Coordinates of C-alpha atoms and ligand atoms in Angstrom, one line a residue:
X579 CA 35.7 172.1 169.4
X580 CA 37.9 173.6 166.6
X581 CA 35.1 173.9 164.1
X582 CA 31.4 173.4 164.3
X583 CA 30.5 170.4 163.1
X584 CA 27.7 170.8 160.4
X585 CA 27.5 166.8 159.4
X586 CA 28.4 165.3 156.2
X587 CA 28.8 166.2 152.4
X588 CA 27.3 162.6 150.2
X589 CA 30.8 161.3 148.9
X590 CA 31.1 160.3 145.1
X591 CA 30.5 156.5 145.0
X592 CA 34.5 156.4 144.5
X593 CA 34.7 156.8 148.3
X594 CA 34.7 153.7 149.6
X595 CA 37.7 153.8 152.2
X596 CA 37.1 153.6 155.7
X597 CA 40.0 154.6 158.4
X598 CA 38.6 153.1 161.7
X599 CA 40.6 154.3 164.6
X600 CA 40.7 153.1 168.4
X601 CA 41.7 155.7 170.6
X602 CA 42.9 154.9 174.0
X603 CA 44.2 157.0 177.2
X604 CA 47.7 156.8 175.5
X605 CA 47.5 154.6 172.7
X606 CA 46.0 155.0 168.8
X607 CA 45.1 151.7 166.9
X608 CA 44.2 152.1 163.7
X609 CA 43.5 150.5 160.4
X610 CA 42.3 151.6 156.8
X611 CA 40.1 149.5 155.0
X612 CA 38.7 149.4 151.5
X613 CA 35.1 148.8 151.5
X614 CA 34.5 147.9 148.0
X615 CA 36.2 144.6 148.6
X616 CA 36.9 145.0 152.5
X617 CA 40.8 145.1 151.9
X618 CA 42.7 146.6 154.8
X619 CA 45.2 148.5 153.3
X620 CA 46.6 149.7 156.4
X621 CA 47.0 148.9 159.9
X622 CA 49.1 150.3 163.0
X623 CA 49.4 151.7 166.2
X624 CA 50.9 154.6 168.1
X625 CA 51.3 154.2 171.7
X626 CA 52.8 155.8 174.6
X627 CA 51.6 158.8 173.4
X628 CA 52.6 162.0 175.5
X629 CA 55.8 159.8 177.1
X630 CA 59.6 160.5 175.6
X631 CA 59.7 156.8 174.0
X632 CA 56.2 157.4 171.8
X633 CA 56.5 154.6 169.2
X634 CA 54.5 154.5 166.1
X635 CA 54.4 151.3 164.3
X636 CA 53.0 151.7 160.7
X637 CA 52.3 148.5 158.4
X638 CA 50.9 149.3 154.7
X639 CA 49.2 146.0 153.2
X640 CA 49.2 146.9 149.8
X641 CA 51.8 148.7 147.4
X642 CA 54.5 146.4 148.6
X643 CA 56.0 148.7 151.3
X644 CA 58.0 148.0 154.4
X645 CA 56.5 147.8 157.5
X646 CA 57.5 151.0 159.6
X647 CA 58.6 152.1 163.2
X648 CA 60.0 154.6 164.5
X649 CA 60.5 155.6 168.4
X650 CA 60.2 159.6 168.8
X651 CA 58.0 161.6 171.7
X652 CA 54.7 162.3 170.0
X653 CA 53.2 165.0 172.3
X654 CA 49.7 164.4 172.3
X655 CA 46.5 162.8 170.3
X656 CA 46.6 165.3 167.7
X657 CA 50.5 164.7 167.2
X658 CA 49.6 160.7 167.2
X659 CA 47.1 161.2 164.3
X660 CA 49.2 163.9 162.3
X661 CA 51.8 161.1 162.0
X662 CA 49.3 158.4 161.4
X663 CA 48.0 161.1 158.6
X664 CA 51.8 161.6 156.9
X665 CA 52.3 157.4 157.1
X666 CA 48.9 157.0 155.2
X667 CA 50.0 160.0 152.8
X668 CA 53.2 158.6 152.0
X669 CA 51.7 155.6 150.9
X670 CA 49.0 157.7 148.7
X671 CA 46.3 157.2 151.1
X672 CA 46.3 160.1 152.7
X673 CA 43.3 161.8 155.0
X674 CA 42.8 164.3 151.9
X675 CA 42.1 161.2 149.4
X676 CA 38.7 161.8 148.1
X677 CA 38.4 157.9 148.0
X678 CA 37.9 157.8 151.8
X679 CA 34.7 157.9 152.8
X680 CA 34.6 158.3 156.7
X681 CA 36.2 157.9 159.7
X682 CA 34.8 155.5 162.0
X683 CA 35.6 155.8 166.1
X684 CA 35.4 152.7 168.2
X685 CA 33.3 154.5 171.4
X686 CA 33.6 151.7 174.7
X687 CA 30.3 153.7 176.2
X688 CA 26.8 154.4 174.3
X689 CA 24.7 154.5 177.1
X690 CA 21.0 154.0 176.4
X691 CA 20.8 156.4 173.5
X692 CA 22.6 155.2 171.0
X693 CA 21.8 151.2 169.8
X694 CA 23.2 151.9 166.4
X695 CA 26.4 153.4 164.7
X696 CA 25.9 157.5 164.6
X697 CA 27.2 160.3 162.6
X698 CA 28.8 162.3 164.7
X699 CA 27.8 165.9 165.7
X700 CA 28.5 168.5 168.9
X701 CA 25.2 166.9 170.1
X702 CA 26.0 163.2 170.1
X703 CA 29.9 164.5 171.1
X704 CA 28.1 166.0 174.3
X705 CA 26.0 163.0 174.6
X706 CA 29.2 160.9 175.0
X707 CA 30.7 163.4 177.3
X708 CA 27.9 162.9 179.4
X709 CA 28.6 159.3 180.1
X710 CA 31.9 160.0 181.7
X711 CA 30.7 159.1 184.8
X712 CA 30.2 155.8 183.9
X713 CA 32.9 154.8 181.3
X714 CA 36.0 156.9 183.1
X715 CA 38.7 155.6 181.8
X716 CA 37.2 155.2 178.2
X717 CA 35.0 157.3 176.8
X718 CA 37.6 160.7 178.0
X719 CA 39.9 158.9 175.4
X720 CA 37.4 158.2 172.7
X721 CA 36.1 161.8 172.8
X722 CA 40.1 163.4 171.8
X723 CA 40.2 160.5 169.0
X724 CA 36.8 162.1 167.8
X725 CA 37.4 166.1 168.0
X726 CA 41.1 165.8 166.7
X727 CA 40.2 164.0 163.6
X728 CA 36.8 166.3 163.3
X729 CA 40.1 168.9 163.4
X730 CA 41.7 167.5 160.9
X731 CA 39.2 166.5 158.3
X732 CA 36.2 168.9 159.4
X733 CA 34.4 168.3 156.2
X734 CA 34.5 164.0 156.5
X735 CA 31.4 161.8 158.0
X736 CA 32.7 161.0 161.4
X737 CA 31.0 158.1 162.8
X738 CA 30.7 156.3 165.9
X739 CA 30.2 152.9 166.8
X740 CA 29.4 151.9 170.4
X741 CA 30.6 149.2 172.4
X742 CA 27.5 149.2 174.4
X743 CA 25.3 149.2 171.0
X744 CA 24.4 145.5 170.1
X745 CA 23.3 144.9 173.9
X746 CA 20.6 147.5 174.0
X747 CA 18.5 144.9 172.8
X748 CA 18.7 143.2 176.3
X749 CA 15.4 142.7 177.9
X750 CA 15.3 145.4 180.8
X751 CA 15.1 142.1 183.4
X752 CA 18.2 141.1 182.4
X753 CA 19.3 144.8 182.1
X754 CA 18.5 145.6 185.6
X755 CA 20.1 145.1 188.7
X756 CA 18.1 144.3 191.4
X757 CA 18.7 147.3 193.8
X758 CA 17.0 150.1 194.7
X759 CA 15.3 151.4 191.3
X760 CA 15.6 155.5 192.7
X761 CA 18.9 155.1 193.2
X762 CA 19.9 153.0 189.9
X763 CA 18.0 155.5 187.6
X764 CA 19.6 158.7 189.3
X765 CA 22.8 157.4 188.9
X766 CA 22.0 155.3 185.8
X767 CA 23.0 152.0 187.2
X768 CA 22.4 149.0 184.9
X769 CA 24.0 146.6 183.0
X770 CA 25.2 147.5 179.8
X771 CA 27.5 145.3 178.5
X772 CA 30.6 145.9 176.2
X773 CA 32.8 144.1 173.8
X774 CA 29.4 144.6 171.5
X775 CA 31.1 145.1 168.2
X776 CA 32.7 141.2 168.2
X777 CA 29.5 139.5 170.1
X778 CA 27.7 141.2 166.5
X779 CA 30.1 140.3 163.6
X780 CA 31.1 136.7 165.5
X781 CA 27.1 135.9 166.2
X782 CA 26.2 137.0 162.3
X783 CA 29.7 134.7 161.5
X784 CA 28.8 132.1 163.3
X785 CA 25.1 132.0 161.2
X786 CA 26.7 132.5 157.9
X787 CA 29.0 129.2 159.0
X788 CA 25.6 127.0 159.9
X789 CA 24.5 128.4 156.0
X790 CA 21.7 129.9 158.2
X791 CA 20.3 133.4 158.9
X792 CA 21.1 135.0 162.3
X793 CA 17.3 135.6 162.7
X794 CA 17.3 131.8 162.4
X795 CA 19.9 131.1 165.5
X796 CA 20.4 130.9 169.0
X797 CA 24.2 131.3 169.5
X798 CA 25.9 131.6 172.7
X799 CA 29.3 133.7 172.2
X800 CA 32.5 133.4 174.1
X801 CA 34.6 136.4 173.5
X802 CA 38.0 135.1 175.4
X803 CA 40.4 137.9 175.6
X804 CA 42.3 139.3 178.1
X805 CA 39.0 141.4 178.8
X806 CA 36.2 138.6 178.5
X807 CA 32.5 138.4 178.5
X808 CA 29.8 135.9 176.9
X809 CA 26.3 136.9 175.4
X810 CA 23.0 135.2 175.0
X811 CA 21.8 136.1 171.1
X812 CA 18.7 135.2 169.8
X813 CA 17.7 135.4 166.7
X814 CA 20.4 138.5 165.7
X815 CA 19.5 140.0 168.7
X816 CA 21.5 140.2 172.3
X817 CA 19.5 138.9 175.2
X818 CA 21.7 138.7 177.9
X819 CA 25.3 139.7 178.3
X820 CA 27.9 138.6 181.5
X821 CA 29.9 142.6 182.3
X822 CA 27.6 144.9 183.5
X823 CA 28.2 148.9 184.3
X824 CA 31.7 148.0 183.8
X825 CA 33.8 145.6 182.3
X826 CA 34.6 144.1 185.5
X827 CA 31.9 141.6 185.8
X828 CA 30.8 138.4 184.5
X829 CA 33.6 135.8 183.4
X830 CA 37.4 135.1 184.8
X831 CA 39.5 137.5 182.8
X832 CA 42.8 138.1 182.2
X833 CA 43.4 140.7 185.4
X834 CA 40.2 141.2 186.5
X835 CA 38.0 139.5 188.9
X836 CA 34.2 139.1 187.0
X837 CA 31.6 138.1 189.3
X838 CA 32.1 138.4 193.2
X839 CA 29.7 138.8 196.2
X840 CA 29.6 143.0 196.3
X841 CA 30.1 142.5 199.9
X842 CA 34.0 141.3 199.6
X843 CA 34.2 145.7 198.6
X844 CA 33.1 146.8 202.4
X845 CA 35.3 143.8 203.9
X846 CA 38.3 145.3 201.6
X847 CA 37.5 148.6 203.4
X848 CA 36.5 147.8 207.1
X849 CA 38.6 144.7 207.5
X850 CA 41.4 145.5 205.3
X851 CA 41.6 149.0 205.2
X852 CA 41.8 149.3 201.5
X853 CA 41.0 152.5 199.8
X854 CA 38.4 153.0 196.8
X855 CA 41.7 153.5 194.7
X856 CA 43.0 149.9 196.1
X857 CA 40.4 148.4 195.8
X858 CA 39.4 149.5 192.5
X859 CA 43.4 148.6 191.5
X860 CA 42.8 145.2 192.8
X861 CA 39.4 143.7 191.0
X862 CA 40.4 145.1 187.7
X863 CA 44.4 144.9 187.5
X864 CA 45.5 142.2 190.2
X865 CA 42.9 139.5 189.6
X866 CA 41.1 137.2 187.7
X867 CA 44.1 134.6 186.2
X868 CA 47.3 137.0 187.2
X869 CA 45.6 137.3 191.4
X870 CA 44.9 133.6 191.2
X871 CA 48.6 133.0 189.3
X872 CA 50.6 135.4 188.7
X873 CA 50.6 135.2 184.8
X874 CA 47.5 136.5 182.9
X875 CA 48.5 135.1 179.5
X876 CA 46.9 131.3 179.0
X877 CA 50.0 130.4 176.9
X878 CA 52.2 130.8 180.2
X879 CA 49.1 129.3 182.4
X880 CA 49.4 125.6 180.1
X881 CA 53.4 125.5 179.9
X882 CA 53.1 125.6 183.8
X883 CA 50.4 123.2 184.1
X884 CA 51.7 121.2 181.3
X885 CA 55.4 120.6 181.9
X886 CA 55.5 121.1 185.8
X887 CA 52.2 120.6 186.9
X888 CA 52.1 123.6 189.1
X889 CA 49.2 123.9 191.1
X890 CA 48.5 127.7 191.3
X891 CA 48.4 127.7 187.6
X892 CA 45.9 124.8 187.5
X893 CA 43.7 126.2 190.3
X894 CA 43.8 129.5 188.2
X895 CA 42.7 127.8 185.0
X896 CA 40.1 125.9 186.5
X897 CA 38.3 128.7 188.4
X898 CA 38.3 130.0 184.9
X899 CA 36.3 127.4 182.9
X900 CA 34.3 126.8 185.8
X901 CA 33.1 130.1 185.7
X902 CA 32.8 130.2 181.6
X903 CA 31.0 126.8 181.8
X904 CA 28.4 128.1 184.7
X905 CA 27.8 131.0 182.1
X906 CA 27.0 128.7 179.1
X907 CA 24.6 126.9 181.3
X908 CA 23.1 130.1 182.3
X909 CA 22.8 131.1 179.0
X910 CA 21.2 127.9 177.6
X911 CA 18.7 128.2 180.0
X912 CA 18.2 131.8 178.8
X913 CA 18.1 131.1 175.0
X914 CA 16.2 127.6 175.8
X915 CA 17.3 126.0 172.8
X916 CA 21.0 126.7 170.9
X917 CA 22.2 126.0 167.5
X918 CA 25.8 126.8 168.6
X919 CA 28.5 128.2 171.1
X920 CA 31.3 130.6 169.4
X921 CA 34.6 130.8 170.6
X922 CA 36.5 133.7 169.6
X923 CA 39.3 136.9 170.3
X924 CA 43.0 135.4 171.9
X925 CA 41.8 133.0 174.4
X926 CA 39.0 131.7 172.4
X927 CA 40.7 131.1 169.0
X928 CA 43.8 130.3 170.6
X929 CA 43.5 127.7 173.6
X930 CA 42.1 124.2 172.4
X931 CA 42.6 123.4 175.7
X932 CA 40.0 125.8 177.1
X933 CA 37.9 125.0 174.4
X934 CA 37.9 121.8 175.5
X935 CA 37.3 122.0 178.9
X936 CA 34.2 124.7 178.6
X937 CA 32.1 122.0 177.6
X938 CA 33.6 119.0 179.0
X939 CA 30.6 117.4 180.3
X940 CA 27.9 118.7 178.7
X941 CA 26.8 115.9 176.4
X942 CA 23.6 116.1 178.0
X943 CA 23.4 119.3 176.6
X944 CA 24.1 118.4 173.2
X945 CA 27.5 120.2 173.3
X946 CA 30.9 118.3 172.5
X947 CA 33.9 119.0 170.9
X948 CA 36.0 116.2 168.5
X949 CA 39.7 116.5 169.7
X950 CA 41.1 116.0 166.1
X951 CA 39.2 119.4 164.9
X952 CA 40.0 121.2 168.3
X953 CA 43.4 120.8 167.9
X954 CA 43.9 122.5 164.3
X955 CA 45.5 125.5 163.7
X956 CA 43.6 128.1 161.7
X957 CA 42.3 131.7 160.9
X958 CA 39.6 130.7 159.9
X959 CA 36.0 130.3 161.5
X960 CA 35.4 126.9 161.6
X961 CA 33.6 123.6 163.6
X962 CA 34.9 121.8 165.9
X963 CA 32.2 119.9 167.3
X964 CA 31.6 116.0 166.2
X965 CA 28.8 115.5 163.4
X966 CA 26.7 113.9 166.1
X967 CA 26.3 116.8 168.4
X968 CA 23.1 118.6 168.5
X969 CA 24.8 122.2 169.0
X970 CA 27.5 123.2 166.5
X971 CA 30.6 124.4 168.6
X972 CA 32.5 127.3 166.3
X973 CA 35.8 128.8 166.5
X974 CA 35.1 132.1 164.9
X975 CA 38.0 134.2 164.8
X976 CA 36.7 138.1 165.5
X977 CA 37.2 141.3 163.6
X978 CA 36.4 144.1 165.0
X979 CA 37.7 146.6 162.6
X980 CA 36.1 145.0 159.7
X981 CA 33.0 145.3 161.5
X982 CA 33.1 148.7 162.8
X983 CA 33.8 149.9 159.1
X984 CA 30.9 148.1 158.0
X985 CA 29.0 149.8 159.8
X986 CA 30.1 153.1 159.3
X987 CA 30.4 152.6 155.6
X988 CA 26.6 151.3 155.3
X989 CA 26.0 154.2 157.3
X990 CA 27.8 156.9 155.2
X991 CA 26.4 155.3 152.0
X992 CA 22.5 155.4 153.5
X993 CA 20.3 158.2 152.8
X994 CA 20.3 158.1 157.1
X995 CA 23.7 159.6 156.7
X996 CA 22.5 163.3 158.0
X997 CA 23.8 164.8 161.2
X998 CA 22.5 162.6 164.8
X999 CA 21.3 160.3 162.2
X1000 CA 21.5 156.5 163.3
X1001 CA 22.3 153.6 161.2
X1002 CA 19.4 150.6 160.1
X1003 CA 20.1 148.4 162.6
X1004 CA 17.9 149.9 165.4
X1005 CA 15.9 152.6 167.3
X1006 CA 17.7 154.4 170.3
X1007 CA 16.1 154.0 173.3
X1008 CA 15.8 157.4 175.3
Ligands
ADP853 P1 42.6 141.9 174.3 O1 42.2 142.4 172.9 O2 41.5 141.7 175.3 O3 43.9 142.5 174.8 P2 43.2 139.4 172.9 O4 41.9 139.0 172.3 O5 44.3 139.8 171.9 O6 43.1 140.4 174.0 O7 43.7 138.2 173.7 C1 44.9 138.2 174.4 C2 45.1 136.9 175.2 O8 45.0 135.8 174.3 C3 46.5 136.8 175.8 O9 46.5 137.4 177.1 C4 46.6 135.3 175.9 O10 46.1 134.9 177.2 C5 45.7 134.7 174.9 N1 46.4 134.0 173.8 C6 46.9 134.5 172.7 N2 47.5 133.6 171.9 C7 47.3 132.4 172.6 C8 47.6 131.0 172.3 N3 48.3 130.7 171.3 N4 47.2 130.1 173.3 C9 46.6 130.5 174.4 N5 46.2 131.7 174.7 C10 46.6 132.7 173.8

């Protein structure tokens, strides 16, 4: 690390910006948002960073300037956020503005230890670094985001908020897998569960759209994206979630597979004489809708079904809600009773179609959807279920951003806001 990290400095109550930023193997989302009204004021992206054609794509929301991209190599992670730094300067909200508060890092893997958003010191750093292992291809990325914005704002609350976080509330029976215990707890295999950050904001959504508490709902929550995964919340809290030690099980998803018999791994091997790589490639980039179909986006998957009735396509869509609607049964049983089921992220907001056919059915079950509502248009979270159906059926558009700096700003502004300090919403678990 460039400089120790001694914590934070209490910022003026004129601090009330947020920069949350995403960082991926190659890629930088980011977005800058005020919290004294939750304004975004920025938003954009750098990818392909460490590659000849780097682009940076830079869109300010207030101030009425352009929209601005520009295609240049940018070197490495530290180059990516130097740019993103002289984009927010030139619109006069720079990283050295004492209006922002914090910076707030998106982290795919908490582990056990940390339930809650965390300040972020050497010792939670290490912490993260020590999950490697089981987040490979995430947490390596999250960890440059982190020490090259420490680098360039040493002095500034950096804060994390986990992925993993909001399912650490999951009872350790549905937590556990049902192997060996020695062997899980030396290798710390369990279910985790990601995607965290929009099961919390669309669950709490979804309460404030019944005009009820989240302590006074059972919601079942379908986050539909390319990646996808449901959870069982009760009462505020996750009870069960569908991917596991990795994103790769649980529902039908965009490329990967989601649940299969473990078994089909050592039949890939012995029978056909896959590697680990291969194999690996195969459940998590060549299945799920694009092994089934060839095309991964459910726009693509509908034109095909819809004007030629091609039967790949409708095999591929139907394995998918078979699985989704297996999972809200699963879940209903888990939650025993549920006030309502929450569509949400590209699939979920997107495909009235889906939507329809997840609960297709399941009258019984109090579930139904009115066609007329289902098929409007709309950023908004909203109802699409009949006035007669016992369970509310939401389309819930999510936000993760928004909720991540939340989080980190009701951290920063909480007396918890000393070094390793975690926010309200929860004890670790050690
Ligand atoms: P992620 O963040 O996991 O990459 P998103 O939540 O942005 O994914 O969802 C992307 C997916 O949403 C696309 O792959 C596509 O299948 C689906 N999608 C987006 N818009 C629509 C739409 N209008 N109709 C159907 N599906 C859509």
């Amino acid at each position: 690390m460039t400089s120790p990290n001694t914590g934070t400095t209490p910022k003026p109550a004129t601090a009330t910006r947020v920069l949350v930023l995403n960082s991926g193997s190659s890629s930088v989302k980011y977005q800058l948002l005020d919290m004294a009204d939750g304004a975004r004021l920025a938003v954009g992206l750098v990818e392909r960073i460490g590659e000849e054609t780097s682009r940076l794509v830079h869109t300010p929301l207030t101030g009425g300037a352009e929209r601005r991209e520009r295609t240049a190599p940018i070197a490495d992670h530290r180059a990516a956020l130097e740019a993103v730094a002289a984009e927010l300067k030139a619109d006069g909200t720079g990283l050295d503005s004492p209006e922002l508060a914090a910076i707030g890092h998106r982290v795919v893997h908490g582990g056990l230890k940390f339930s809650a958003p965390t300040v972020i010191t050497d010792e939670v750093l290490a912490e993260v670094e020590r999950l490697v292992p089981v987040a490979p291809l995430h947490n390596p990325a999250n960890i440059t985001g982190i020490r090259t914005a420490q680098a360039l704002r040493p002095d500034l609350p950096q804060v994390a908020v986990f992925d993993t976080a909001f399912h650490t509330t999951m009872p350790e029976y549905a937590a556990r897998y049902a192997i060996d215990a020695e062997t899980a707890d030396a290798h710390r295999i369990r279910r985790y569960g990601f995607h965290g950050t929009s099961h919390a904001y669309v669950s709490r959504r979804t309460a404030q759209l019944l005009g009820k508490d989240p302590s006074e709902v059972n919601v079942i929550v379908l986050h539909l994206g390319n990646g996808a995964s449901a959870s069982a919340v009760a009462g505020g809290r996750c009870v069960d979630t569908s991917m596991g030690l990795t994103p790769l099980e649980g529902l039908v998803m965009g490329t990967r597979s989601g649940d299969i018999d473990p078994a089909v791994v050592f039949h890939l091997k012995r029978v056909a004489g896959m590697s680990d790589d291969e194999i690996d490639v195969l459940l998590n980039k060549k299945s799920g809708l694009v092994g089934l179909c060839g095309d991964n986006d459910m726009r693509e998957i509908r034109r095909r079904i819809d004007e030629g009735g091609d039967q790949a396509a409708a095999l591929a869509f139907d394995v998918y809600i078979h699985r989704l609607k297996k999972y809200i049964g699963a879940y209903y049983a888990v939650l025993g009773t549920v006030d309502a089921v929450a569509f949400t992220a590209g699939v979920g907001e997107n495909a009235a179609p889906v939507r329809a056919a997840a609960v297709a059915g399941l009258e019984e079950l109090g579930l139904a959807v009115d066609a007329g509502l289902n098929a409007v248009r709309s950023d908004e979270p909203r109802l699409i279920s009949p006035e007669y159906a016992r369970v509310a059926v939401a389309v819930v558009p999510t936000d993760e951003e928004l909720e991540i700096a939340q989080q980190v700003y009701a951290l920063v502004r909480s007396e918890a806001a000393v070094p390793g300090n975690r926010g309200p919403t929860g004890p670790a678990h050690d």
